[in-house]
CSV table of C-alpha atoms and ligand atoms in Angstrom, one decimal:
chain,number,residue,atom,x,y,z
A,1,MET,CA,-10.8,2.7,25.0
A,2,GLY,CA,-11.7,0.1,22.5
A,3,ASN,CA,-13.0,0.6,19.0
A,4,PRO,CA,-16.6,1.9,19.4
A,5,SER,CA,-17.6,0.6,16.0
A,6,SER,CA,-18.7,-3.0,15.8
A,7,LYS,CA,-16.8,-3.4,12.6
A,8,LYS,CA,-13.2,-4.5,12.8
A,9,ARG,CA,-10.8,-1.8,11.9
A,10,VAL,CA,-8.4,-2.1,8.9
A,11,LEU,CA,-5.5,0.1,8.2
A,12,SER,CA,-3.0,0.1,5.3
A,13,GLY,CA,-0.7,2.5,3.5
A,14,MET,CA,0.9,2.9,0.1
A,15,ARG,CA,4.0,4.9,-0.6
A,16,SER,CA,3.5,8.1,-2.7
A,17,THR,CA,5.0,6.7,-5.8
A,18,GLY,CA,3.0,8.6,-8.3
A,19,LYS,CA,0.7,7.0,-10.9
A,20,LEU,CA,-0.1,3.4,-9.9
A,21,HIS,CA,0.2,0.3,-12.2
A,22,LEU,CA,-1.6,-3.0,-12.5
A,23,GLY,CA,0.8,-4.6,-10.0
A,24,ASN,CA,-0.3,-2.1,-7.3
A,25,TYR,CA,-3.9,-2.9,-8.3
A,26,VAL,CA,-3.8,-6.7,-8.1
A,27,GLY,CA,-1.4,-6.6,-5.2
A,28,ALA,CA,-3.3,-4.3,-2.9
A,29,LEU,CA,-5.9,-1.9,-4.2
A,30,GLU,CA,-8.3,-4.4,-5.6
A,31,ASN,CA,-8.4,-6.0,-2.2
A,32,TRP,CA,-8.8,-2.7,-0.4
A,33,VAL,CA,-11.9,-1.9,-2.6
A,34,ARG,CA,-13.4,-5.1,-1.4
A,35,MET,CA,-12.5,-4.5,2.2
A,36,GLN,CA,-14.2,-1.2,2.5
A,37,GLU,CA,-17.6,-2.9,2.3
A,38,GLN,CA,-16.9,-5.0,5.3
A,39,TYR,CA,-14.5,-3.2,7.6
A,40,GLU,CA,-13.9,0.2,9.0
A,41,CYS,CA,-11.1,1.2,6.8
A,42,PHE,CA,-8.3,3.7,6.9
A,43,PHE,CA,-6.1,4.0,3.9
A,44,PHE,CA,-3.3,6.6,3.7
A,45,VAL,CA,-0.6,7.7,1.3
A,46,ALA,CA,2.7,7.2,3.1
A,47,ASP,CA,4.6,10.2,2.0
A,48,TRP,CA,7.0,10.2,5.0
A,49,HIS,CA,7.8,6.6,4.1
A,50,ALA,CA,8.7,7.7,0.6
A,51,LEU,CA,11.1,10.1,2.2
A,52,THR,CA,13.0,7.3,3.8
A,53,THR,CA,14.5,6.3,0.5
A,54,ASP,CA,13.8,9.4,-1.7
A,55,TYR,CA,14.8,12.2,0.6
A,56,ALA,CA,17.1,14.2,-1.6
A,57,ASP,CA,14.5,15.5,-4.1
A,58,THR,CA,11.1,16.3,-2.8
A,59,SER,CA,10.0,18.4,-5.8
A,60,ARG,CA,7.3,15.9,-6.9
A,61,ILE,CA,6.3,14.4,-3.5
A,62,LYS,CA,3.0,16.2,-3.2
A,63,GLU,CA,2.0,15.6,-6.8
A,64,ASN,CA,2.9,11.9,-6.4
A,65,SER,CA,0.6,11.7,-3.3
A,66,VAL,CA,-2.3,13.2,-5.2
A,67,GLU,CA,-1.7,10.9,-8.1
A,68,VAL,CA,-2.0,7.9,-5.8
A,69,LEU,CA,-5.2,9.2,-4.3
A,70,LEU,CA,-6.7,9.8,-7.8
A,71,ASP,CA,-5.9,6.2,-8.7
A,72,TRP,CA,-7.6,5.0,-5.5
A,73,LEU,CA,-10.7,6.9,-6.3
A,74,ALA,CA,-10.6,5.7,-9.8
A,75,ALA,CA,-10.3,2.1,-8.7
A,76,GLY,CA,-13.4,2.5,-6.5
A,77,LEU,CA,-12.3,3.5,-3.0
A,78,ASP,CA,-15.2,5.5,-1.9
A,79,PRO,CA,-14.9,8.4,0.6
A,80,GLU,CA,-18.3,7.4,2.0
A,81,LYS,CA,-17.0,4.0,2.9
A,82,CYS,CA,-13.4,4.5,4.0
A,83,VAL,CA,-11.1,7.2,5.3
A,84,MET,CA,-8.4,8.3,3.0
A,85,PHE,CA,-5.6,10.7,3.9
A,86,ILE,CA,-1.9,11.7,3.5
A,87,GLN,CA,0.3,10.6,6.3
A,88,SER,CA,2.1,13.9,6.7
A,89,HIS,CA,-1.2,15.7,7.2
A,90,VAL,CA,-1.7,13.8,10.5
A,91,PRO,CA,1.3,14.7,12.6
A,92,SER,CA,0.4,12.5,15.5
A,93,HIS,CA,2.0,9.6,13.6
A,94,ALA,CA,5.3,11.4,14.1
A,95,GLU,CA,4.7,11.9,17.8
A,96,LEU,CA,4.0,8.2,18.3
A,97,HIS,CA,6.9,7.3,16.1
A,98,LEU,CA,9.2,9.3,18.4
A,99,LEU,CA,7.9,7.6,21.6
A,100,LEU,CA,8.1,4.1,20.0
A,101,SER,CA,11.6,4.8,18.8
A,102,MET,CA,12.7,5.2,22.5
A,103,ILE,CA,11.7,1.7,23.3
A,104,THR,CA,12.7,-0.1,20.2
A,105,PRO,CA,16.0,-2.0,20.5
A,106,LEU,CA,18.3,-1.4,17.5
A,107,GLY,CA,18.8,-5.2,17.1
A,108,TRP,CA,15.1,-5.6,16.2
A,109,LEU,CA,15.5,-3.1,13.4
A,110,GLU,CA,18.8,-4.5,12.1
A,111,ARG,CA,17.1,-7.9,11.8
A,112,VAL,CA,14.2,-6.7,9.6
A,113,PRO,CA,14.7,-8.6,6.3
A,114,THR,CA,13.7,-5.6,4.1
A,115,TYR,CA,16.4,-3.5,5.8
A,116,LYS,CA,19.2,-5.9,5.0
A,117,GLU,CA,18.0,-6.6,1.5
A,118,GLN,CA,17.5,-2.9,0.5
A,119,ARG,CA,20.9,-1.9,2.0
A,120,GLU,CA,22.5,-4.5,-0.2
A,121,ASN,CA,20.4,-4.0,-3.3
A,122,ILE,CA,20.0,-0.2,-3.5
A,123,LYS,CA,23.4,1.2,-4.1
A,124,GLU,CA,22.6,4.4,-5.9
A,125,LYS,CA,21.2,6.1,-2.8
A,126,ASP,CA,22.7,6.4,0.6
A,127,LEU,CA,20.4,4.5,2.9
A,128,GLY,CA,22.7,4.7,5.9
A,129,THR,CA,20.3,7.1,7.5
A,130,TYR,CA,18.6,7.1,10.9
A,131,GLY,CA,15.2,7.4,9.1
A,132,PHE,CA,15.7,4.5,6.9
A,133,LEU,CA,16.6,2.1,9.7
A,134,GLY,CA,13.7,3.4,11.8
A,135,TYR,CA,11.1,3.2,9.1
A,136,PRO,CA,9.4,0.1,10.5
A,137,VAL,CA,9.0,2.0,13.7
A,138,LEU,CA,7.1,4.7,11.8
A,139,GLN,CA,5.0,1.9,10.2
A,140,SER,CA,4.3,0.6,13.7
A,141,ALA,CA,3.1,4.0,14.8
A,142,ASP,CA,0.9,4.2,11.7
A,143,ILE,CA,-0.8,1.0,12.6
A,144,LEU,CA,-1.0,1.3,16.4
A,145,ILE,CA,-2.2,4.9,16.5
A,146,TYR,CA,-5.5,3.6,15.0
A,147,LYS,CA,-5.5,0.4,17.1
A,148,ALA,CA,-6.0,-1.4,13.8
A,149,ASP,CA,-7.3,-5.0,14.1
A,150,PHE,CA,-6.1,-6.0,10.6
A,151,VAL,CA,-3.4,-4.8,8.3
A,152,PRO,CA,-3.7,-6.0,4.7
A,153,VAL,CA,-0.2,-6.3,3.3
A,154,GLY,CA,1.9,-8.2,0.7
A,155,GLU,CA,4.4,-10.8,1.7
A,156,ASP,CA,7.3,-8.4,2.0
A,157,GLN,CA,5.5,-6.4,4.7
A,158,VAL,CA,4.5,-9.2,7.1
A,159,ALA,CA,7.8,-8.9,9.1
A,160,HIS,CA,6.9,-5.2,9.7
A,161,VAL,CA,3.5,-6.1,11.2
A,162,GLU,CA,5.3,-8.8,13.3
A,163,LEU,CA,7.6,-6.0,14.6
A,164,THR,CA,4.6,-3.9,15.3
A,165,ARG,CA,3.2,-6.6,17.5
A,166,GLU,CA,6.5,-6.8,19.4
A,167,ILE,CA,6.6,-3.1,19.9
A,168,ALA,CA,3.0,-3.0,21.1
A,169,ARG,CA,3.8,-5.8,23.6
A,170,ARG,CA,6.9,-3.9,24.8
A,171,PHE,CA,4.9,-0.7,25.2
A,172,ASN,CA,2.1,-2.4,27.0
A,173,GLY,CA,4.6,-4.1,29.3
A,174,PHE,CA,6.2,-0.8,30.3
A,175,TYR,CA,3.2,1.6,30.4
A,176,ALA,CA,-0.2,-0.2,30.5
A,177,GLY,CA,-0.2,0.0,34.3
A,178,LYS,CA,-3.6,-1.0,35.5
A,179,ARG,CA,-5.0,-1.4,32.0
A,180,ALA,CA,-4.9,-4.7,30.3
A,181,TYR,CA,-3.1,-3.0,27.4
A,182,VAL,CA,-2.9,0.3,25.6
A,183,PHE,CA,-2.3,-1.1,22.1
A,184,PRO,CA,-4.0,-4.2,20.8
A,185,GLU,CA,-1.8,-6.4,18.7
A,186,PRO,CA,-2.7,-6.1,15.0
A,187,GLN,CA,-2.8,-9.0,12.6
A,188,SER,CA,-1.6,-9.0,9.1
A,189,LEU,CA,-4.0,-10.1,6.4
A,190,LEU,CA,-1.8,-11.5,3.7
A,191,THR,CA,-3.0,-10.3,0.3
A,192,PRO,CA,-2.7,-13.3,-2.1
A,193,THR,CA,-0.8,-11.8,-5.0
A,194,PRO,CA,-0.9,-13.5,-8.4
A,195,LYS,CA,2.3,-13.5,-10.4
A,196,LEU,CA,1.9,-10.3,-12.4
A,197,PRO,CA,4.7,-9.9,-15.0
A,198,GLY,CA,5.6,-6.6,-16.6
A,199,THR,CA,6.1,-6.1,-20.3
A,200,ASP,CA,9.7,-7.5,-20.1
A,201,GLY,CA,8.5,-10.6,-18.3
A,202,ARG,CA,10.1,-9.6,-15.0
A,203,LYS,CA,7.8,-8.7,-12.0
A,204,MET,CA,5.9,-5.5,-12.8
A,205,SER,CA,7.7,-2.7,-11.0
A,206,LYS,CA,8.2,1.0,-11.4
A,207,SER,CA,11.9,0.6,-11.0
A,208,TYR,CA,12.1,-1.8,-14.0
A,209,GLY,CA,10.2,0.5,-16.3
A,210,ASN,CA,7.9,-2.4,-17.4
A,211,THR,CA,4.6,-1.2,-16.1
A,212,ILE,CA,1.1,-0.8,-17.4
A,213,LEU,CA,-0.4,2.1,-15.6
A,214,LEU,CA,-4.1,2.3,-14.5
A,215,THR,CA,-4.2,5.6,-16.5
A,216,ASP,CA,-2.7,4.2,-19.7
A,217,PRO,CA,-5.1,4.9,-22.6
A,218,GLU,CA,-6.3,2.1,-24.8
A,219,PRO,CA,-3.7,2.7,-27.6
A,220,THR,CA,-0.9,2.7,-25.1
A,221,ILE,CA,-2.1,-0.6,-23.6
A,222,ARG,CA,-2.3,-2.2,-27.0
A,223,LEU,CA,1.2,-0.9,-27.9
A,224,LYS,CA,2.7,-2.2,-24.7
A,225,LEU,CA,1.1,-5.6,-25.2
A,226,LYS,CA,2.4,-5.7,-28.7
A,227,THR,CA,6.0,-5.4,-27.6
A,228,MET,CA,5.5,-7.7,-24.5
A,229,VAL,CA,7.8,-10.7,-24.3
A,230,THR,CA,6.2,-14.2,-25.0
A,231,ASP,CA,7.2,-17.8,-24.7
A,232,PRO,CA,10.7,-17.8,-26.1
A,233,ALA,CA,10.1,-21.2,-27.7
A,234,ARG,CA,7.5,-19.7,-30.0
A,235,VAL,CA,9.8,-18.2,-32.6
A,236,ARG,CA,7.7,-18.7,-35.7
A,237,ARG,CA,4.0,-18.6,-36.0
A,238,THR,CA,4.0,-22.4,-36.7
A,239,ASP,CA,5.9,-23.2,-33.4
A,240,PRO,CA,3.6,-24.4,-30.6
A,241,GLY,CA,3.9,-22.5,-27.4
A,242,ASN,CA,3.0,-22.8,-23.7
A,243,PRO,CA,0.9,-20.1,-21.9
A,244,ASP,CA,2.3,-21.4,-18.6
A,245,VAL,CA,5.7,-20.0,-19.4
A,246,CYS,CA,4.5,-16.9,-21.2
A,247,PRO,CA,4.1,-13.6,-19.5
A,248,VAL,CA,1.1,-12.8,-21.7
A,249,GLY,CA,-0.3,-16.2,-20.6
A,250,ASP,CA,0.0,-14.9,-17.0
A,251,LEU,CA,-1.9,-11.8,-17.8
A,252,HIS,CA,-4.7,-13.9,-19.3
A,253,LYS,CA,-4.9,-16.1,-16.2
A,254,ILE,CA,-5.5,-13.0,-14.1
A,255,PHE,CA,-7.7,-10.9,-16.3
A,256,SER,CA,-9.4,-13.0,-19.0
A,257,ASP,CA,-12.6,-15.0,-18.7
A,258,LYS,CA,-12.8,-18.7,-19.0
A,259,GLU,CA,-13.7,-18.9,-22.6
A,260,THR,CA,-10.7,-16.7,-23.7
A,261,MET,CA,-8.4,-18.7,-21.4
A,262,ALA,CA,-9.6,-21.9,-23.1
A,263,LYS,CA,-8.9,-20.4,-26.6
A,264,VAL,CA,-5.5,-19.3,-25.5
A,265,ASN,CA,-4.6,-22.7,-24.0
A,266,GLU,CA,-5.7,-24.6,-27.0
A,267,GLY,CA,-4.6,-22.2,-29.7
A,268,CYS,CA,-1.1,-21.5,-28.3
A,269,ARG,CA,-0.3,-25.2,-27.7
A,270,SER,CA,-1.4,-26.2,-31.2
A,271,ALA,CA,0.0,-23.1,-32.9
A,272,GLY,CA,-3.6,-22.5,-34.0
A,273,ILE,CA,-3.4,-18.8,-33.0
A,274,GLY,CA,-0.6,-16.3,-33.4
A,275,CYS,CA,0.9,-14.3,-30.5
A,276,ILE,CA,-0.4,-11.0,-32.1
A,277,GLU,CA,-4.0,-12.3,-31.9
A,278,CYS,CA,-3.5,-13.6,-28.3
A,279,LYS,CA,-2.0,-10.3,-27.2
A,280,GLY,CA,-5.0,-8.5,-28.7
A,281,TRP,CA,-7.3,-10.6,-26.4
A,282,ALA,CA,-5.1,-9.8,-23.4
A,283,ALA,CA,-5.3,-6.1,-24.2
A,284,ASP,CA,-9.1,-6.4,-24.5
A,285,ALA,CA,-9.3,-7.8,-21.0
A,286,LEU,CA,-7.1,-5.0,-19.6
A,287,VAL,CA,-9.1,-2.3,-21.4
A,288,LYS,CA,-12.3,-3.7,-20.0
A,289,ILE,CA,-11.0,-3.4,-16.4
A,290,LEU,CA,-9.2,0.0,-16.8
A,291,ASN,CA,-11.9,1.8,-18.8
A,292,PRO,CA,-14.4,2.2,-15.9
A,293,MET,CA,-11.5,3.4,-13.7
A,294,GLN,CA,-10.5,6.0,-16.2
A,295,GLU,CA,-14.1,7.1,-16.5
A,296,ARG,CA,-14.4,7.5,-12.8
A,297,ARG,CA,-11.1,9.4,-12.7
A,298,LYS,CA,-12.3,12.1,-15.1
A,299,LYS,CA,-14.6,13.7,-12.5
A,300,TYR,CA,-11.6,14.4,-10.3
A,301,GLU,CA,-9.3,15.4,-13.0
A,302,GLU,CA,-11.7,18.0,-14.2
A,303,ASN,CA,-12.2,19.3,-10.7
A,304,PRO,CA,-9.0,18.5,-8.6
A,305,ARG,CA,-10.4,20.4,-5.6
A,306,LEU,CA,-12.9,17.5,-5.1
A,307,ALA,CA,-10.0,15.1,-4.5
A,308,TRP,CA,-8.3,17.6,-2.1
A,309,ASP,CA,-11.6,18.0,-0.2
A,310,ILE,CA,-11.7,14.2,0.3
A,311,LEU,CA,-8.2,14.3,1.7
A,312,GLU,CA,-9.0,17.2,4.1
A,313,ALA,CA,-12.0,15.4,5.4
A,314,GLY,CA,-10.0,12.2,5.8
A,315,SER,CA,-7.2,13.9,7.6
A,316,ALA,CA,-9.7,15.5,10.0
A,317,ARG,CA,-11.2,12.2,10.8
A,318,ALA,CA,-7.8,10.5,11.2
A,319,GLN,CA,-6.5,13.3,13.3
A,320,LYS,CA,-9.5,12.9,15.7
A,321,ILE,CA,-9.0,9.2,16.2
A,322,SER,CA,-5.2,9.3,16.3
A,323,GLY,CA,-5.4,12.3,18.7
A,324,ALA,CA,-7.5,10.3,21.1
A,325,THR,CA,-5.0,7.5,21.1
A,326,MET,CA,-2.2,10.0,21.8
A,327,ASP,CA,-4.1,11.3,24.8
A,328,GLU,CA,-4.2,7.8,26.1
A,329,VAL,CA,-0.6,7.2,25.3
A,330,ARG,CA,0.6,10.3,27.1
A,331,ASP,CA,-1.6,9.5,30.0
A,332,SER,CA,-0.3,5.9,30.3
A,333,MET,CA,3.3,7.3,30.2
A,334,GLY,CA,2.5,9.8,32.9
A,335,MET,CA,2.8,12.7,30.5
A,336,SER,CA,-0.7,13.9,30.2
A,337,LEU,CA,-1.4,17.6,29.4
A,338,ASN,CA,-3.6,18.0,32.4
A,339,TYR,CA,-2.5,20.0,35.4
A,340,GLU,CA,-1.4,17.8,38.3
A,341,PRO,CA,-0.6,19.3,41.7
A,342,PRO,CA,3.0,18.8,42.9
A,343,ARG,CA,3.5,15.6,45.0
A,344,GLY,CA,2.7,16.1,48.6
A,345,SER,CA,0.6,19.2,47.8
A,346,SER,CA,-3.2,19.3,48.2
A,347,LYS,CA,-3.7,22.1,45.6
B,401,LIG,N1,5.7,0.2,4.2
B,401,LIG,C1,4.6,0.0,3.4
B,401,LIG,C2,5.2,-0.2,1.9
B,401,LIG,O1,6.3,0.2,1.7
B,401,LIG,C3,3.7,1.2,3.4
B,401,LIG,C4,3.1,1.4,4.7
B,401,LIG,C5,3.5,2.4,5.5
B,401,LIG,C6,2.2,0.6,5.4
B,401,LIG,N2,2.8,2.4,6.7
B,401,LIG,C7,2.0,1.3,6.7
B,401,LIG,C8,1.5,-0.5,5.1
B,401,LIG,C9,1.1,0.8,7.6
B,401,LIG,C10,0.6,-1.0,6.1
B,401,LIG,C11,0.4,-0.4,7.3
B,401,LIG,O2,4.4,-0.7,1.1
B,402,LIG,FE1,2.1,-16.3,-25.2
B,402,LIG,FE2,-0.2,-16.2,-26.3
B,402,LIG,FE3,2.0,-16.3,-27.8
B,402,LIG,FE4,1.1,-18.4,-26.4
B,402,LIG,S1,0.1,-17.4,-28.1
B,402,LIG,S2,3.2,-17.7,-26.6
B,402,LIG,S3,0.3,-17.5,-24.6
B,402,LIG,S4,1.4,-14.7,-26.5
């Protein structure tokens, strides 16, 4: 069974990390908001994926998932245009994960670059678990169960989509039988991610504590900008600087209009403006983008049930589509739920 809609299908997920920051916005969400106009989109909060690294304390996991959803709605994902749900509310993902785990060679998983990196870099948690090694298989199940055509991801996730294609091929090879295939091979759509520095100049990341949240009110944004690092060569007001080596300059490049950018370039290099003034303009640009999001968010904060209803409707839709795929998967593996008479019997 192919995809009945004429639109190509897109699927992507985001871990349930709690409130999102500007890095999540420019690295994924902004792109998703555009994609919902053109594709049949499924976006889900990957709470089971969050468990692969944060399994010991689940006290905030549900709250974190809802925070992510609220930020999606604030950013402009529209339940009329895309399907949004929480992974653990659609248990078929787990069933397909189990079946795919049977056919996935260990060597494929041990070779995934994020696996090696994270085992080496994250020392404070024990990641020597079955679930952590297998998490790309879960991701494959997430993608294949919707027969997604495209998977928008950042650079770090491309290897996971490649693995998904290999698993799909292996599954089709074993079980497609007379069909051409059960799972189409999905393609990753690499989201071009501009370099977005956090307040300390390193990449914006929750684990560095250098983020600007989509929910930060204007005074907080201005305060964070005030303490943001700048071109280290500009020690005094009279020293010229270079926006190309300044994290605030990077923010301007992403969020400011041409005129402001020109003023920054000229003023910084000639020491015609001070960093305080320049940071004020960067804060203006952020406030302009975040204000409408925070306005949109209010409706759901005042009435949290609304957001939950969106999730329930999304899960129902996702369950229906993923359930149909699972029927097909069971059938192709000779494990359908239908009665079949014993071999050799006519009844
Ligand atoms: N692994 C992704 C991340 O950590 C999240 C994710 C889970 C995902 N399942 C997915 C992304 C399926 C794309 C498709 O960011
Ligand atoms: Fe950075 Fe702006 Fe200061 Fe130049 S003027 S160093 S771009 S903050």
